[in-house]
Amino acid sequence: MSSDHEPLLLQQEDEDIINNITQTHSLLKLTRWFLKFAMLFVLIAWIAFLLLLPSESVSQLSENYVDATSGSVFWVTGNMFLYGGPIFIIAFLGILYLRISGHQEFQEKKKPKNASFRLWTFPVIVDGPFGVVTAAELIVILIVVVYLIWAVSVYAVQNYNLIPYYESQGKRNVMLKHTGLRFGSIGLICLVFLFLPVARGSILLRLTNIPFEHAIRYHVWLGHLTMTLFTLHGLCYFYSWILEDRVIHQVLDWKNYKIANLPGVISLSAGLLMWVTSLPPVRRINFELFFYTHQLYIVFVVFFAMHVGDVLFSTIAAGLFLYMLDRFLRFVQSRKTVDVLSAKCLPSGTLELVISKPQDLEYNALSWVFLQVRDISWLQWHPFSVSSCPLSGDHHVSILIKVLGNWTNKLKGHVLSANEDQTEVDALIRPNLKLQASVEGPYGHESPYHLMYENLVLVAGGIGISPFVAILSDILHRVNDSKPCMPRNVTIIWAVKTSEELPLVHSLDLNSMCPNFYNRLNLEIQTYVTQESEPPLEEGDLQKYISPCDFLSPSRSSMSRLVGTGNIMWAGAYVVVPAIGLFVSLTLLNVLYIIPYNVSYRWYKGLLLLICMVTSVIIFGGLVIGLWSRKTSSSENSQDEKKSIGIQHSESTSQKTSSDESCIKTIKYGQRPDMKEVFGNIASRWGNVDIGVIVCGPSTLRASVAEECRSKNFGRKCNSPIFHFNSHSFDLSLPTKQGKEPVLPSQEKTKWH
């Protein structure tokens, strides 16, 4: 009897398990939707409050709230919560959302019946002061412009109504001072957002899936707007002092109970110096000048805190605090040196470095790392895109470096330095190279968006092919491992100067990555050699480069796991614990020091607030980092120390055009890609589908690709595709002068760290 019922019981148990899984999945999905709605509601309410702040009703309500909370034991936490609290709330909810979502393997989505437009991938403005601007970015820009016009208009009316109350001071003086005050108020709102885009591993960037190389543009835009407003703020006051004939007295004035002028002058001077050296004409001439003067942001922030005092400085505290957290974590991560497992010098003047990484350090095929080689420079950090995919090896990351300026030439010379008895080939391939580097990252998109399109067009210029090598490898490995992978049609458009660069792509052994991949993937590679009219005579004699495939080295030092884009639990704790510690510290400071000792100097309390923020980052953030390091160290010791590096053979290409059963490769000499013709052919072949376009290269290439995407989308017919523009270029990382290479802002380790 029992044996007859066992299958029924097992079947019932299986059904119960399936039901439980379904219910759990539904509950998690419902929770994610709730968190999304909550974060969106908080964001909209917060933005609406900031936009309506110039109105008298909202401004009066804000002043009443600040007055009520500032006199309590909580000191400035009330004002900080009003202006910056939504940032913390969204960050905390975002941590829960990312934790519930978990690191899920990319899932193929159902193919849409028709192509559809997306605001964030639809280029609207191509040539202009903002570069390539999508429809979503344009909407935000228009909202900011409307807000500025409305705020200035409202404040102008309010200032005009105040003139009768200040007749004795003169109408011009009254208008100048109050106009300067209003410009400063608007600039303060811009400063609330200024530091958010430059926090590379920020929870907010992970939540919105905006990588740092995109977010830095918003920091640049906000920086120009903020400094314009603060400059107008300073000029209005300075002119009013000229009218009063009290310029020297007012500049040197340092009030204790009101706004202190001298700290404001110092802060504005530091800001102006940063602003002027960040303008394109100056940055193109001398990028290092821009980088080093940009470290004056510390002077700007410190004296700004003393200028406005504790209450007003608490307005920008949330965004600044998140940046401090990110900066401190990057500082700790970069203290660890990493072994370069192997290095290769390719004929095209390109270096390939293979860097050791922990097995559980996650990244995707469109990630960036920041590299410092102390044997070359203790100050310079350089960003490079990853050229390996996560599926090509658990213990290493590969990057391609184009030799263009001083730093990369020194790196190449260091790699090629060999003993006299070494042959040339031995010098070019140095697997036992004693080279160490410091690494920050990896950073990039939270999700692999290149897998979200069934049809892909990858457009690269020169070394811009590096991330596309990673994308191609990622797709092939997924096809080979039968993992979810949406791309079915991939076209690579690559423009190079000389044929020496061709082996970077044309020598890849695609069949070794995925045998018979052509059954599931249509791949076409179109290469344009712009400075050669025909193939070189000795093209078939290009040297092969093979690196050893196995490293058994327990002593090898790998990249640190301490990265903001890493484990969400630890990254979340690193935000939550210091934030709570900050609020507790402010309250204790107020109860134990400010109230008992009757501390009332406005500038001094602003400085105390800044010091409390820094100490909270170091103490509470350092506590989390210590526990995080201890946890990762024990995890690292338990892992297998064997680190495998895949072999990559470079084979020469001797034919001008080749086509086989796996891939169509076309090489055209003496011409540049005609984007109109290329996109026209693709549109006619693929029909009414969504096509993801990813471009990596100089600004002129990005502009031409964006212009063609816009043209095709605006002139689209019912049976035509929609081109979704995506840029994977780091504007600030491009060399700006012959023999000069830039370093990104905020990369040098500054004193306050």
PDB file of N, CA and C in Angstrom, residues 629-678:
ATOM      1  N   SER A 629      37.107  43.825   5.348  1.00  0.00           N
ATOM      2  CA  SER A 629      38.420  43.280   4.986  1.00  0.00           C
ATOM      3  C   SER A 629      38.658  41.934   5.657  1.00  0.00           C
ATOM      4  N   ARG A 630      38.274  41.847   6.921  1.00  0.00           N
ATOM      5  CA  ARG A 630      38.471  40.585   7.645  1.00  0.00           C
ATOM      6  C   ARG A 630      37.648  39.469   7.023  1.00  0.00           C
ATOM      7  N   LYS A 631      36.415  39.796   6.645  1.00  0.00           N
ATOM      8  CA  LYS A 631      35.553  38.801   6.021  1.00  0.00           C
ATOM      9  C   LYS A 631      36.103  38.360   4.678  1.00  0.00           C
ATOM     10  N   THR A 632      36.525  39.307   3.866  1.00  0.00           N
ATOM     11  CA  THR A 632      37.042  38.958   2.541  1.00  0.00           C
ATOM     12  C   THR A 632      38.365  38.216   2.640  1.00  0.00           C
ATOM     13  N   SER A 633      39.173  38.521   3.666  1.00  0.00           N
ATOM     14  CA  SER A 633      40.443  37.815   3.833  1.00  0.00           C
ATOM     15  C   SER A 633      40.215  36.344   4.150  1.00  0.00           C
ATOM     16  N   SER A 634      39.255  36.063   5.029  1.00  0.00           N
ATOM     17  CA  SER A 634      38.954  34.665   5.338  1.00  0.00           C
ATOM     18  C   SER A 634      38.368  33.950   4.140  1.00  0.00           C
ATOM     19  N   SER A 635      37.571  34.689   3.347  1.00  0.00           N
ATOM     20  CA  SER A 635      36.998  34.090   2.134  1.00  0.00           C
ATOM     21  C   SER A 635      38.077  33.805   1.112  1.00  0.00           C
ATOM     22  N   GLU A 636      39.054  34.720   1.032  1.00  0.00           N
ATOM     23  CA  GLU A 636      40.145  34.538   0.067  1.00  0.00           C
ATOM     24  C   GLU A 636      41.016  33.340   0.434  1.00  0.00           C
ATOM     25  N   ASN A 637      41.241  33.145   1.729  1.00  0.00           N
ATOM     26  CA  ASN A 637      42.066  32.019   2.162  1.00  0.00           C
ATOM     27  C   ASN A 637      41.412  30.676   1.897  1.00  0.00           C
ATOM     28  N   SER A 638      40.066  30.668   1.869  1.00  0.00           N
ATOM     29  CA  SER A 638      39.354  29.414   1.659  1.00  0.00           C
ATOM     30  C   SER A 638      39.212  29.046   0.198  1.00  0.00           C
ATOM     31  N   GLN A 639      39.522  29.998  -0.705  1.00  0.00           N
ATOM     32  CA  GLN A 639      39.374  29.735  -2.134  1.00  0.00           C
ATOM     33  C   GLN A 639      40.590  29.004  -2.673  1.00  0.00           C
ATOM     34  N   ASP A 640      40.378  28.381  -3.782  1.00  0.00           N
ATOM     35  CA  ASP A 640      41.475  27.720  -4.481  1.00  0.00           C
ATOM     36  C   ASP A 640      42.419  28.769  -5.026  1.00  0.00           C
ATOM     37  N   GLU A 641      43.707  28.593  -4.801  1.00  0.00           N
ATOM     38  CA  GLU A 641      44.693  29.573  -5.203  1.00  0.00           C
ATOM     39  C   GLU A 641      45.104  29.455  -6.659  1.00  0.00           C
ATOM     40  N   LYS A 642      44.616  28.467  -7.320  1.00  0.00           N
ATOM     41  CA  LYS A 642      44.992  28.294  -8.724  1.00  0.00           C
ATOM     42  C   LYS A 642      44.285  29.327  -9.575  1.00  0.00           C
ATOM     43  N   LYS A 643      45.036  30.033 -10.379  1.00  0.00           N
ATOM     44  CA  LYS A 643      44.484  31.099 -11.200  1.00  0.00           C
ATOM     45  C   LYS A 643      44.832  30.830 -12.651  1.00  0.00           C
ATOM     46  N   SER A 644      43.822  30.640 -13.445  1.00  0.00           N
ATOM     47  CA  SER A 644      44.031  30.279 -14.841  1.00  0.00           C
ATOM     48  C   SER A 644      43.836  31.482 -15.727  1.00  0.00           C
ATOM     49  N   ILE A 645      44.708  31.582 -16.669  1.00  0.00           N
ATOM     50  CA  ILE A 645      44.617  32.644 -17.660  1.00  0.00           C
ATOM     51  C   ILE A 645      44.513  32.009 -19.035  1.00  0.00           C
ATOM     52  N   GLY A 646      43.493  32.399 -19.764  1.00  0.00           N
ATOM     53  CA  GLY A 646      43.259  31.779 -21.061  1.00  0.00           C
ATOM     54  C   GLY A 646      44.303  32.155 -22.075  1.00  0.00           C
ATOM     55  N   ILE A 647      44.537  31.261 -23.010  1.00  0.00           N
ATOM     56  CA  ILE A 647      45.483  31.518 -24.090  1.00  0.00           C
ATOM     57  C   ILE A 647      44.760  32.242 -25.205  1.00  0.00           C
ATOM     58  N   GLN A 648      45.420  33.228 -25.714  1.00  0.00           N
ATOM     59  CA  GLN A 648      44.853  33.946 -26.835  1.00  0.00           C
ATOM     60  C   GLN A 648      45.893  33.989 -27.944  1.00  0.00           C
ATOM     61  N   HIS A 649      45.608  33.338 -29.053  1.00  0.00           N
ATOM     62  CA  HIS A 649      46.540  33.279 -30.172  1.00  0.00           C
ATOM     63  C   HIS A 649      46.238  34.410 -31.137  1.00  0.00           C
ATOM     64  N   SER A 650      47.291  35.002 -31.632  1.00  0.00           N
ATOM     65  CA  SER A 650      47.149  36.038 -32.644  1.00  0.00           C
ATOM     66  C   SER A 650      47.578  35.470 -33.982  1.00  0.00           C
ATOM     67  N   GLU A 651      46.668  35.509 -34.903  1.00  0.00           N
ATOM     68  CA  GLU A 651      46.955  34.989 -36.226  1.00  0.00           C
ATOM     69  C   GLU A 651      46.883  36.113 -37.239  1.00  0.00           C
ATOM     70  N   SER A 652      47.753  36.052 -38.205  1.00  0.00           N
ATOM     71  CA  SER A 652      47.805  37.115 -39.202  1.00  0.00           C
ATOM     72  C   SER A 652      46.667  36.981 -40.190  1.00  0.00           C
ATOM     73  N   THR A 653      46.300  38.131 -40.757  1.00  0.00           N
ATOM     74  CA  THR A 653      45.251  38.185 -41.770  1.00  0.00           C
ATOM     75  C   THR A 653      45.887  38.633 -43.069  1.00  0.00           C
ATOM     76  N   SER A 654      45.855  37.820 -44.059  1.00  0.00           N
ATOM     77  CA  SER A 654      46.568  38.136 -45.291  1.00  0.00           C
ATOM     78  C   SER A 654      45.649  38.482 -46.443  1.00  0.00           C
ATOM     79  N   GLN A 655      44.324  38.402 -46.209  1.00  0.00           N
ATOM     80  CA  GLN A 655      43.407  38.697 -47.292  1.00  0.00           C
ATOM     81  C   GLN A 655      42.696  40.006 -47.014  1.00  0.00           C
ATOM     82  N   LYS A 656      42.370  40.670 -48.056  1.00  0.00           N
ATOM     83  CA  LYS A 656      41.678  41.943 -47.926  1.00  0.00           C
ATOM     84  C   LYS A 656      40.259  41.731 -47.442  1.00  0.00           C
ATOM     85  N   THR A 657      39.573  40.757 -47.963  1.00  0.00           N
ATOM     86  CA  THR A 657      38.219  40.435 -47.543  1.00  0.00           C
ATOM     87  C   THR A 657      38.118  38.948 -47.352  1.00  0.00           C
ATOM     88  N   SER A 658      37.587  38.527 -46.229  1.00  0.00           N
ATOM     89  CA  SER A 658      37.441  37.111 -45.962  1.00  0.00           C
ATOM     90  C   SER A 658      36.039  36.810 -45.495  1.00  0.00           C
ATOM     91  N   SER A 659      35.544  35.663 -45.838  1.00  0.00           N
ATOM     92  CA  SER A 659      34.232  35.221 -45.401  1.00  0.00           C
ATOM     93  C   SER A 659      34.273  33.725 -45.233  1.00  0.00           C
ATOM     94  N   ASP A 660      33.858  33.267 -44.047  1.00  0.00           N
ATOM     95  CA  ASP A 660      33.774  31.837 -43.822  1.00  0.00           C
ATOM     96  C   ASP A 660      32.442  31.519 -43.196  1.00  0.00           C
ATOM     97  N   GLU A 661      32.308  30.293 -42.795  1.00  0.00           N
ATOM     98  CA  GLU A 661      31.015  29.865 -42.291  1.00  0.00           C
ATOM     99  C   GLU A 661      30.696  30.461 -40.932  1.00  0.00           C
ATOM    100  N   SER A 662      31.666  31.036 -40.244  1.00  0.00           N
ATOM    101  CA  SER A 662      31.419  31.517 -38.891  1.00  0.00           C
ATOM    102  C   SER A 662      31.278  33.031 -38.801  1.00  0.00           C
ATOM    103  N   CYS A 663      31.909  33.775 -39.670  1.00  0.00           N
ATOM    104  CA  CYS A 663      31.932  35.228 -39.518  1.00  0.00           C
ATOM    105  C   CYS A 663      32.306  35.871 -40.844  1.00  0.00           C
ATOM    106  N   ILE A 664      31.739  37.033 -41.094  1.00  0.00           N
ATOM    107  CA  ILE A 664      32.083  37.815 -42.279  1.00  0.00           C
ATOM    108  C   ILE A 664      33.010  38.945 -41.842  1.00  0.00           C
ATOM    109  N   LYS A 665      34.236  38.940 -42.370  1.00  0.00           N
ATOM    110  CA  LYS A 665      35.216  39.964 -42.040  1.00  0.00           C
ATOM    111  C   LYS A 665      35.571  40.733 -43.304  1.00  0.00           C
ATOM    112  N   THR A 666      35.431  42.044 -43.226  1.00  0.00           N
ATOM    113  CA  THR A 666      35.728  42.900 -44.371  1.00  0.00           C
ATOM    114  C   THR A 666      36.710  43.984 -43.956  1.00  0.00           C
ATOM    115  N   ILE A 667      37.781  44.138 -44.733  1.00  0.00           N
ATOM    116  CA  ILE A 667      38.773  45.177 -44.466  1.00  0.00           C
ATOM    117  C   ILE A 667      38.833  46.099 -45.683  1.00  0.00           C
ATOM    118  N   LYS A 668      38.593  47.371 -45.464  1.00  0.00           N
ATOM    119  CA  LYS A 668      38.624  48.357 -46.532  1.00  0.00           C
ATOM    120  C   LYS A 668      39.730  49.362 -46.231  1.00  0.00           C
ATOM    121  N   TYR A 669      40.548  49.618 -47.257  1.00  0.00           N
ATOM    122  CA  TYR A 669      41.714  50.486 -47.076  1.00  0.00           C
ATOM    123  C   TYR A 669      41.474  51.850 -47.711  1.00  0.00           C
ATOM    124  N   GLY A 670      42.065  52.862 -47.087  1.00  0.00           N
ATOM    125  CA  GLY A 670      42.047  54.205 -47.651  1.00  0.00           C
ATOM    126  C   GLY A 670      40.717  54.909 -47.571  1.00  0.00           C
ATOM    127  N   GLN A 671      39.863  54.545 -46.664  1.00  0.00           N
ATOM    128  CA  GLN A 671      38.574  55.217 -46.535  1.00  0.00           C
ATOM    129  C   GLN A 671      38.066  55.132 -45.105  1.00  0.00           C
ATOM    130  N   ARG A 672      37.169  56.055 -44.793  1.00  0.00           N
ATOM    131  CA  ARG A 672      36.517  56.070 -43.498  1.00  0.00           C
ATOM    132  C   ARG A 672      35.107  55.487 -43.642  1.00  0.00           C
ATOM    133  N   PRO A 673      34.549  54.980 -42.573  1.00  0.00           N
ATOM    134  CA  PRO A 673      33.191  54.439 -42.680  1.00  0.00           C
ATOM    135  C   PRO A 673      32.173  55.536 -42.966  1.00  0.00           C
ATOM    136  N   ASP A 674      31.358  55.328 -43.981  1.00  0.00           N
ATOM    137  CA  ASP A 674      30.255  56.233 -44.297  1.00  0.00           C
ATOM    138  C   ASP A 674      29.053  55.791 -43.461  1.00  0.00           C
ATOM    139  N   MET A 675      28.812  56.496 -42.360  1.00  0.00           N
ATOM    140  CA  MET A 675      27.778  56.071 -41.424  1.00  0.00           C
ATOM    141  C   MET A 675      26.393  56.038 -42.060  1.00  0.00           C
ATOM    142  N   LYS A 676      26.146  56.951 -42.971  1.00  0.00           N
ATOM    143  CA  LYS A 676      24.840  56.953 -43.631  1.00  0.00           C
ATOM    144  C   LYS A 676      24.649  55.683 -44.440  1.00  0.00           C
ATOM    145  N   GLU A 677      25.683  55.276 -45.159  1.00  0.00           N
ATOM    146  CA  GLU A 677      25.603  54.053 -45.953  1.00  0.00           C
ATOM    147  C   GLU A 677      25.546  52.815 -45.057  1.00  0.00           C
ATOM    148  N   VAL A 678      26.374  52.798 -44.009  1.00  0.00           N
ATOM    149  CA  VAL A 678      26.409  51.646 -43.109  1.00  0.00           C
ATOM    150  C   VAL A 678      25.066  51.444 -42.426  1.00  0.00           C
TER     151      VAL A 678
END
